[in-house]
Amino acid sequence: AQKITQTQPGMFVQEKEAVTLDCTYDTSDQSYGLFWYKQPSSGEMIFLIYQGSYDEQNATEGRYSLNFQKARKSANLVISASQLGDSAMYFCAMSCSNDYKLSFGAGTTVTVRA
Amino acid sequence: EAGVTQSPTHLIKTRGQQATLRCSPISGHTSVYWYQQALGLGLQFLLWYDEGEERNRGNFPPRFSGRQFPNYSSELNVNALELEDSALYLCASSLWVRGLSTEAFFGQGTRLTVV
């Protein structure tokens, strides 16, 4: 069975600093996709970034980048130049070719301090 | 382009009643997912529909059911409501390409309260 692990329940970061959110996964599939989502207190899930298992380059989207280390099965999210609006819960998720669903980690709460 | 829309945004029901939640996917998306998120907790996978058929189901009792219509919109039904069914219900849509989901986009959720 596929599994996503986020070991950091909560993190504090100073405004304008970078923060790294850890995500490790476990799958025997060679073909899979990794996703990060942001969930502010309003509850909506906002798609941030995607990394395919065959992508050679790490994905980047604005201030978000995904540090993909395939051999270590990790897909950490880096948020650069943190803003107060980045305070939210962040979820890592995975889609595998033989598991018809998106599996989510437990999430990490990020609080940005002024 | 319209995103994923869910209705209603809030729903209050009495224990034992039935609840019906609705979801309209992004135009062109054929896959619809349903998740339950209890307060302060993570997302629990409920159901996945693709091309009108239920393709996968999470570890929930049969009183959680749903369907997908020819226009790919979807309905989640919860029968015999229990207090612990109170949660945010999130719907997402995506495409399924070569056996993998593309990025899934979520609606704003339906907050179900059972009293």
Short mmCIF file of N, CA, C and O in Angstrom, two decimals, chain A residues 13-106:
data_model
loop_
_atom_site.label_atom_id
_atom_site.label_comp_id
_atom_site.label_asym_id
_atom_site.label_seq_id
_atom_site.Cartn_x
_atom_site.Cartn_y
_atom_site.Cartn_z
N VAL A 13 7.91 30.05 11.34
CA VAL A 13 8.93 30.62 10.47
C VAL A 13 8.79 32.14 10.52
O VAL A 13 7.68 32.68 10.62
N GLN A 14 9.92 32.80 10.47
CA GLN A 14 9.93 34.25 10.46
C GLN A 14 9.61 34.75 9.06
O GLN A 14 10.04 34.15 8.06
N GLU A 15 8.83 35.83 9.02
CA GLU A 15 8.51 36.44 7.72
C GLU A 15 9.80 36.71 6.93
O GLU A 15 10.82 37.08 7.50
N LYS A 16 9.71 36.45 5.62
CA LYS A 16 10.80 36.64 4.65
C LYS A 16 11.84 35.54 4.68
O LYS A 16 12.74 35.54 3.82
N GLU A 17 11.75 34.61 5.62
CA GLU A 17 12.68 33.49 5.62
C GLU A 17 12.11 32.33 4.81
O GLU A 17 10.91 32.28 4.51
N ALA A 18 12.97 31.37 4.48
CA ALA A 18 12.54 30.16 3.77
C ALA A 18 12.19 29.07 4.78
O ALA A 18 12.71 29.05 5.90
N VAL A 19 11.30 28.18 4.38
CA VAL A 19 10.93 27.06 5.24
C VAL A 19 10.83 25.81 4.38
O VAL A 19 10.40 25.87 3.22
N THR A 20 11.27 24.68 4.95
CA THR A 20 11.21 23.40 4.26
C THR A 20 10.26 22.47 4.99
O THR A 20 10.41 22.24 6.20
N LEU A 21 9.30 21.94 4.26
CA LEU A 21 8.33 21.00 4.82
C LEU A 21 8.67 19.60 4.30
O LEU A 21 8.79 19.39 3.10
N ASP A 22 8.82 18.67 5.24
CA ASP A 22 9.26 17.33 4.87
C ASP A 22 8.11 16.45 4.43
O ASP A 22 6.99 16.52 4.97
N CYS A 23 8.41 15.60 3.46
CA CYS A 23 7.44 14.61 2.99
C CYS A 23 8.21 13.40 2.49
O CYS A 23 9.09 13.53 1.64
N THR A 24 7.93 12.25 3.05
CA THR A 24 8.49 11.02 2.51
C THR A 24 7.34 10.12 2.08
O THR A 24 6.22 10.23 2.59
N TYR A 25 7.63 9.25 1.13
CA TYR A 25 6.58 8.39 0.60
C TYR A 25 7.10 6.98 0.44
O TYR A 25 8.31 6.74 0.41
N ASP A 26 6.17 6.08 0.33
CA ASP A 26 6.52 4.68 0.18
C ASP A 26 5.64 4.08 -0.90
O ASP A 26 4.41 4.07 -0.76
N THR A 27 6.25 3.61 -1.97
CA THR A 27 5.53 2.94 -3.03
C THR A 27 6.47 2.04 -3.78
O THR A 27 7.67 2.32 -3.87
N SER A 28 5.94 0.98 -4.35
CA SER A 28 6.73 0.09 -5.19
C SER A 28 6.55 0.42 -6.67
O SER A 28 7.19 -0.17 -7.52
N ASP A 29 5.65 1.38 -6.93
CA ASP A 29 5.41 1.79 -8.31
C ASP A 29 6.59 2.59 -8.85
O ASP A 29 7.25 3.32 -8.10
N GLN A 30 6.82 2.45 -10.14
CA GLN A 30 7.83 3.28 -10.80
C GLN A 30 7.22 4.58 -11.31
O GLN A 30 7.91 5.58 -11.47
N SER A 31 5.92 4.56 -11.55
CA SER A 31 5.23 5.72 -12.09
C SER A 31 4.27 6.27 -11.04
O SER A 31 3.36 5.57 -10.60
N TYR A 32 4.53 7.49 -10.62
CA TYR A 32 3.68 8.11 -9.61
C TYR A 32 3.80 9.62 -9.70
O TYR A 32 4.70 10.15 -10.36
N GLY A 33 2.88 10.30 -9.07
CA GLY A 33 2.91 11.76 -9.03
C GLY A 33 2.85 12.23 -7.60
O GLY A 33 2.20 11.62 -6.75
N LEU A 34 3.52 13.33 -7.33
CA LEU A 34 3.55 13.90 -5.98
C LEU A 34 3.00 15.33 -6.04
O LEU A 34 3.30 16.07 -6.97
N PHE A 35 2.20 15.67 -5.06
CA PHE A 35 1.52 16.95 -5.04
C PHE A 35 1.67 17.61 -3.67
O PHE A 35 1.77 16.92 -2.65
N TRP A 36 1.62 18.91 -3.66
CA TRP A 36 1.52 19.66 -2.42
C TRP A 36 0.30 20.58 -2.49
O TRP A 36 0.04 21.21 -3.54
N TYR A 37 -0.42 20.63 -1.36
CA TYR A 37 -1.59 21.48 -1.26
C TYR A 37 -1.48 22.34 -0.02
O TYR A 37 -0.89 21.95 0.99
N LYS A 38 -2.11 23.51 -0.09
CA LYS A 38 -2.19 24.44 1.04
C LYS A 38 -3.64 24.54 1.47
O LYS A 38 -4.54 24.66 0.62
N GLN A 39 -3.89 24.46 2.77
CA GLN A 39 -5.25 24.61 3.28
C GLN A 39 -5.27 25.71 4.33
O GLN A 39 -4.90 25.49 5.49
N PRO A 40 -5.69 26.92 3.96
CA PRO A 40 -5.83 27.99 4.96
C PRO A 40 -7.01 27.70 5.88
O PRO A 40 -7.72 26.72 5.69
N SER A 41 -7.19 28.56 6.84
CA SER A 41 -8.23 28.33 7.85
C SER A 41 -9.63 28.31 7.22
O SER A 41 -10.56 27.78 7.83
N SER A 42 -9.77 28.87 6.04
CA SER A 42 -11.07 28.85 5.37
C SER A 42 -11.48 27.44 4.94
O SER A 42 -12.66 27.17 4.69
N GLY A 43 -10.52 26.53 4.85
CA GLY A 43 -10.83 25.14 4.55
C GLY A 43 -10.58 24.70 3.12
O GLY A 43 -10.49 23.51 2.85
N GLU A 44 -10.47 25.65 2.19
CA GLU A 44 -10.28 25.26 0.80
C GLU A 44 -8.89 24.69 0.59
O GLU A 44 -7.92 25.15 1.16
N MET A 45 -8.81 23.66 -0.22
CA MET A 45 -7.52 23.04 -0.56
C MET A 45 -7.01 23.68 -1.85
O MET A 45 -7.67 23.62 -2.88
N ILE A 46 -5.82 24.25 -1.78
CA ILE A 46 -5.24 24.98 -2.91
C ILE A 46 -4.06 24.20 -3.44
O ILE A 46 -3.10 23.94 -2.71
N PHE A 47 -4.11 23.83 -4.73
CA PHE A 47 -3.02 23.11 -5.35
C PHE A 47 -1.81 24.03 -5.49
O PHE A 47 -1.94 25.18 -5.94
N LEU A 48 -0.63 23.54 -5.10
CA LEU A 48 0.59 24.36 -5.16
C LEU A 48 1.55 23.90 -6.24
O LEU A 48 2.02 24.71 -7.05
N ILE A 49 1.87 22.59 -6.26
CA ILE A 49 2.97 22.15 -7.10
C ILE A 49 2.88 20.65 -7.32
O ILE A 49 2.34 19.90 -6.49
N TYR A 50 3.38 20.20 -8.48
CA TYR A 50 3.33 18.79 -8.87
C TYR A 50 4.71 18.33 -9.35
O TYR A 50 5.44 19.08 -10.01
N GLN A 51 5.04 17.07 -8.99
CA GLN A 51 6.29 16.46 -9.45
C GLN A 51 5.98 15.05 -9.92
O GLN A 51 5.42 14.25 -9.17
N GLY A 52 6.32 14.73 -11.16
CA GLY A 52 6.16 13.38 -11.66
C GLY A 52 7.40 12.56 -11.37
O GLY A 52 8.51 13.09 -11.33
N SER A 53 7.22 11.27 -11.20
CA SER A 53 8.34 10.42 -10.82
C SER A 53 9.42 10.36 -11.90
O SER A 53 10.58 10.07 -11.61
N TYR A 54 9.04 10.62 -13.14
CA TYR A 54 10.02 10.58 -14.23
C TYR A 54 10.59 11.96 -14.56
O TYR A 54 11.44 12.07 -15.45
N ASP A 55 10.12 12.97 -13.85
CA ASP A 55 10.63 14.32 -14.11
C ASP A 55 12.05 14.42 -13.57
O ASP A 55 12.30 14.14 -12.39
N GLU A 56 12.96 14.87 -14.41
CA GLU A 56 14.36 14.95 -14.00
C GLU A 56 14.66 16.23 -13.24
O GLU A 56 15.56 16.30 -12.40
N GLN A 57 13.90 17.27 -13.57
CA GLN A 57 14.10 18.55 -12.90
C GLN A 57 13.14 18.68 -11.72
O GLN A 57 12.00 18.23 -11.79
N ASN A 58 13.60 19.33 -10.67
CA ASN A 58 12.71 19.64 -9.57
C ASN A 58 11.69 20.69 -10.00
O ASN A 58 12.03 21.65 -10.68
N ALA A 59 10.45 20.48 -9.57
CA ALA A 59 9.38 21.40 -9.95
C ALA A 59 9.50 22.71 -9.18
O ALA A 59 9.91 22.73 -8.01
N THR A 60 9.17 23.80 -9.85
CA THR A 60 9.12 25.11 -9.19
C THR A 60 7.88 25.85 -9.67
O THR A 60 7.48 25.74 -10.83
N GLU A 61 7.26 26.60 -8.75
CA GLU A 61 6.11 27.43 -9.06
C GLU A 61 6.21 28.68 -8.20
O GLU A 61 5.83 28.68 -7.03
N GLY A 62 6.76 29.73 -8.76
CA GLY A 62 6.90 30.97 -7.99
C GLY A 62 7.79 30.77 -6.79
O GLY A 62 8.94 30.35 -6.90
N ARG A 63 7.25 31.02 -5.60
CA ARG A 63 8.03 30.86 -4.37
C ARG A 63 8.06 29.44 -3.85
O ARG A 63 8.69 29.15 -2.83
N TYR A 64 7.38 28.54 -4.55
CA TYR A 64 7.35 27.14 -4.13
C TYR A 64 8.30 26.32 -5.00
O TYR A 64 8.30 26.46 -6.22
N SER A 65 9.05 25.46 -4.37
CA SER A 65 9.87 24.51 -5.11
C SER A 65 9.82 23.17 -4.39
O SER A 65 9.60 23.10 -3.18
N LEU A 66 9.96 22.14 -5.17
CA LEU A 66 9.87 20.79 -4.63
C LEU A 66 11.24 20.15 -4.73
O LEU A 66 11.79 20.03 -5.83
N ASN A 67 11.80 19.76 -3.60
CA ASN A 67 13.11 19.11 -3.56
C ASN A 67 12.88 17.60 -3.64
O ASN A 67 12.61 16.93 -2.63
N PHE A 68 12.94 17.07 -4.86
CA PHE A 68 12.61 15.68 -5.14
C PHE A 68 13.87 14.83 -5.10
O PHE A 68 14.78 15.02 -5.91
N GLN A 69 13.92 13.90 -4.13
CA GLN A 69 15.05 12.98 -4.03
C GLN A 69 14.49 11.57 -4.14
O GLN A 69 14.05 10.97 -3.15
N LYS A 70 14.51 11.06 -5.36
CA LYS A 70 13.84 9.81 -5.68
C LYS A 70 14.41 8.64 -4.90
O LYS A 70 13.66 7.80 -4.40
N ALA A 71 15.71 8.55 -4.80
CA ALA A 71 16.33 7.41 -4.13
C ALA A 71 15.97 7.39 -2.64
O ALA A 71 15.83 6.33 -2.03
N ARG A 72 15.79 8.55 -2.07
CA ARG A 72 15.42 8.64 -0.66
C ARG A 72 13.91 8.67 -0.47
O ARG A 72 13.41 8.72 0.65
N LYS A 73 13.19 8.69 -1.57
CA LYS A 73 11.72 8.75 -1.54
C LYS A 73 11.25 9.95 -0.71
O LYS A 73 10.43 9.80 0.22
N SER A 74 11.79 11.08 -1.04
CA SER A 74 11.36 12.29 -0.35
C SER A 74 10.98 13.37 -1.35
O SER A 74 11.53 13.43 -2.46
N ALA A 75 10.04 14.20 -0.97
CA ALA A 75 9.52 15.26 -1.84
C ALA A 75 9.22 16.47 -0.98
O ALA A 75 8.06 16.82 -0.75
N ASN A 76 10.27 17.11 -0.51
CA ASN A 76 10.10 18.22 0.42
C ASN A 76 9.69 19.50 -0.30
O ASN A 76 10.18 19.80 -1.39
N LEU A 77 8.83 20.26 0.33
CA LEU A 77 8.38 21.54 -0.22
C LEU A 77 9.19 22.66 0.41
O LEU A 77 9.33 22.70 1.64
N VAL A 78 9.73 23.54 -0.42
CA VAL A 78 10.45 24.71 0.07
C VAL A 78 9.64 25.95 -0.29
O VAL A 78 9.30 26.16 -1.46
N ILE A 79 9.34 26.73 0.72
CA ILE A 79 8.66 28.01 0.50
C ILE A 79 9.70 29.10 0.78
O ILE A 79 10.23 29.20 1.88
N SER A 80 9.99 29.87 -0.24
CA SER A 80 10.98 30.94 -0.05
C SER A 80 10.29 32.25 0.31
O SER A 80 9.11 32.44 0.02
N ALA A 81 11.03 33.12 0.97
CA ALA A 81 10.53 34.45 1.32
C ALA A 81 9.11 34.39 1.90
O ALA A 81 8.17 34.95 1.34
N SER A 82 8.98 33.72 3.03
CA SER A 82 7.66 33.48 3.62
C SER A 82 6.90 34.78 3.85
O SER A 82 7.47 35.81 4.23
N GLN A 83 5.59 34.69 3.64
CA GLN A 83 4.69 35.82 3.85
C GLN A 83 3.66 35.43 4.91
O GLN A 83 3.39 34.24 5.11
N LEU A 84 3.06 36.42 5.53
CA LEU A 84 2.06 36.13 6.56
C LEU A 84 0.92 35.29 6.00
O LEU A 84 0.37 34.42 6.68
N GLY A 85 0.60 35.50 4.74
CA GLY A 85 -0.47 34.73 4.10
C GLY A 85 -0.12 33.27 3.85
O GLY A 85 -0.99 32.50 3.43
N ASP A 86 1.12 32.90 4.09
CA ASP A 86 1.51 31.50 3.94
C ASP A 86 1.12 30.67 5.15
O ASP A 86 1.22 29.44 5.13
N SER A 87 0.67 31.31 6.20
CA SER A 87 0.22 30.56 7.39
C SER A 87 -0.96 29.69 7.02
O SER A 87 -2.01 30.20 6.59
N ALA A 88 -0.79 28.39 7.17
CA ALA A 88 -1.82 27.43 6.73
C ALA A 88 -1.36 26.03 7.06
O ALA A 88 -0.25 25.82 7.55
N MET A 89 -2.22 25.06 6.75
CA MET A 89 -1.85 23.65 6.83
C MET A 89 -1.40 23.25 5.43
O MET A 89 -2.01 23.64 4.43
N TYR A 90 -0.32 22.46 5.36
CA TYR A 90 0.21 22.02 4.08
C TYR A 90 0.18 20.49 4.03
O TYR A 90 0.64 19.81 4.95
N PHE A 91 -0.35 19.99 2.92
CA PHE A 91 -0.48 18.54 2.75
C PHE A 91 0.33 18.08 1.55
O PHE A 91 0.30 18.69 0.48
N CYS A 92 1.02 16.97 1.74
CA CYS A 92 1.69 16.27 0.66
C CYS A 92 0.79 15.13 0.21
O CYS A 92 0.11 14.50 1.05
N ALA A 93 0.74 14.86 -1.07
CA ALA A 93 -0.15 13.82 -1.58
C ALA A 93 0.53 13.06 -2.71
O ALA A 93 1.47 13.56 -3.34
N MET A 94 0.05 11.85 -2.97
CA MET A 94 0.65 11.01 -4.00
C MET A 94 -0.43 10.28 -4.79
O MET A 94 -1.44 9.85 -4.23
N SER A 95 -0.18 10.15 -6.08
CA SER A 95 -1.02 9.35 -6.95
C SER A 95 -0.15 8.26 -7.55
O SER A 95 0.91 8.54 -8.08
N CYS A 96 -0.60 7.02 -7.42
CA CYS A 96 0.15 5.88 -7.97
C CYS A 96 -0.67 5.19 -9.03
O CYS A 96 -1.90 5.23 -8.99
N SER A 97 0.02 4.50 -9.92
CA SER A 97 -0.68 3.93 -11.06
C SER A 97 -1.57 2.75 -10.69
O SER A 97 -2.47 2.42 -11.41
N ASN A 98 -1.33 2.10 -9.59
CA ASN A 98 -2.17 0.96 -9.25
C ASN A 98 -3.01 1.22 -8.01
O ASN A 98 -3.49 0.30 -7.38
N ASP A 99 -3.19 2.46 -7.66
CA ASP A 99 -3.95 2.84 -6.46
C ASP A 99 -4.83 4.01 -6.83
O ASP A 99 -4.38 5.14 -6.85
N TYR A 100 -6.07 3.73 -7.10
CA TYR A 100 -6.94 4.74 -7.68
C TYR A 100 -7.49 5.70 -6.65
O TYR A 100 -8.64 5.65 -6.26
N LYS A 101 -6.60 6.56 -6.19
CA LYS A 101 -6.98 7.64 -5.27
C LYS A 101 -5.77 8.54 -5.11
O LYS A 101 -4.66 8.22 -5.55
N LEU A 102 -5.97 9.68 -4.48
CA LEU A 102 -4.88 10.53 -4.02
C LEU A 102 -4.69 10.26 -2.53
O LEU A 102 -5.63 10.45 -1.75
N SER A 103 -3.51 9.82 -2.15
CA SER A 103 -3.23 9.55 -0.74
C SER A 103 -2.56 10.78 -0.15
O SER A 103 -1.60 11.30 -0.71
N PHE A 104 -3.05 11.20 1.03
CA PHE A 104 -2.55 12.41 1.67
C PHE A 104 -1.78 12.08 2.94
O PHE A 104 -2.09 11.12 3.65
N GLY A 105 -0.78 12.92 3.23
CA GLY A 105 -0.12 12.87 4.52
C GLY A 105 -0.97 13.54 5.57
O GLY A 105 -2.04 14.10 5.28
N ALA A 106 -0.48 13.53 6.81
CA ALA A 106 -1.24 14.08 7.93
C ALA A 106 -1.23 15.60 7.96
O ALA A 106 -2.05 16.22 8.64
#
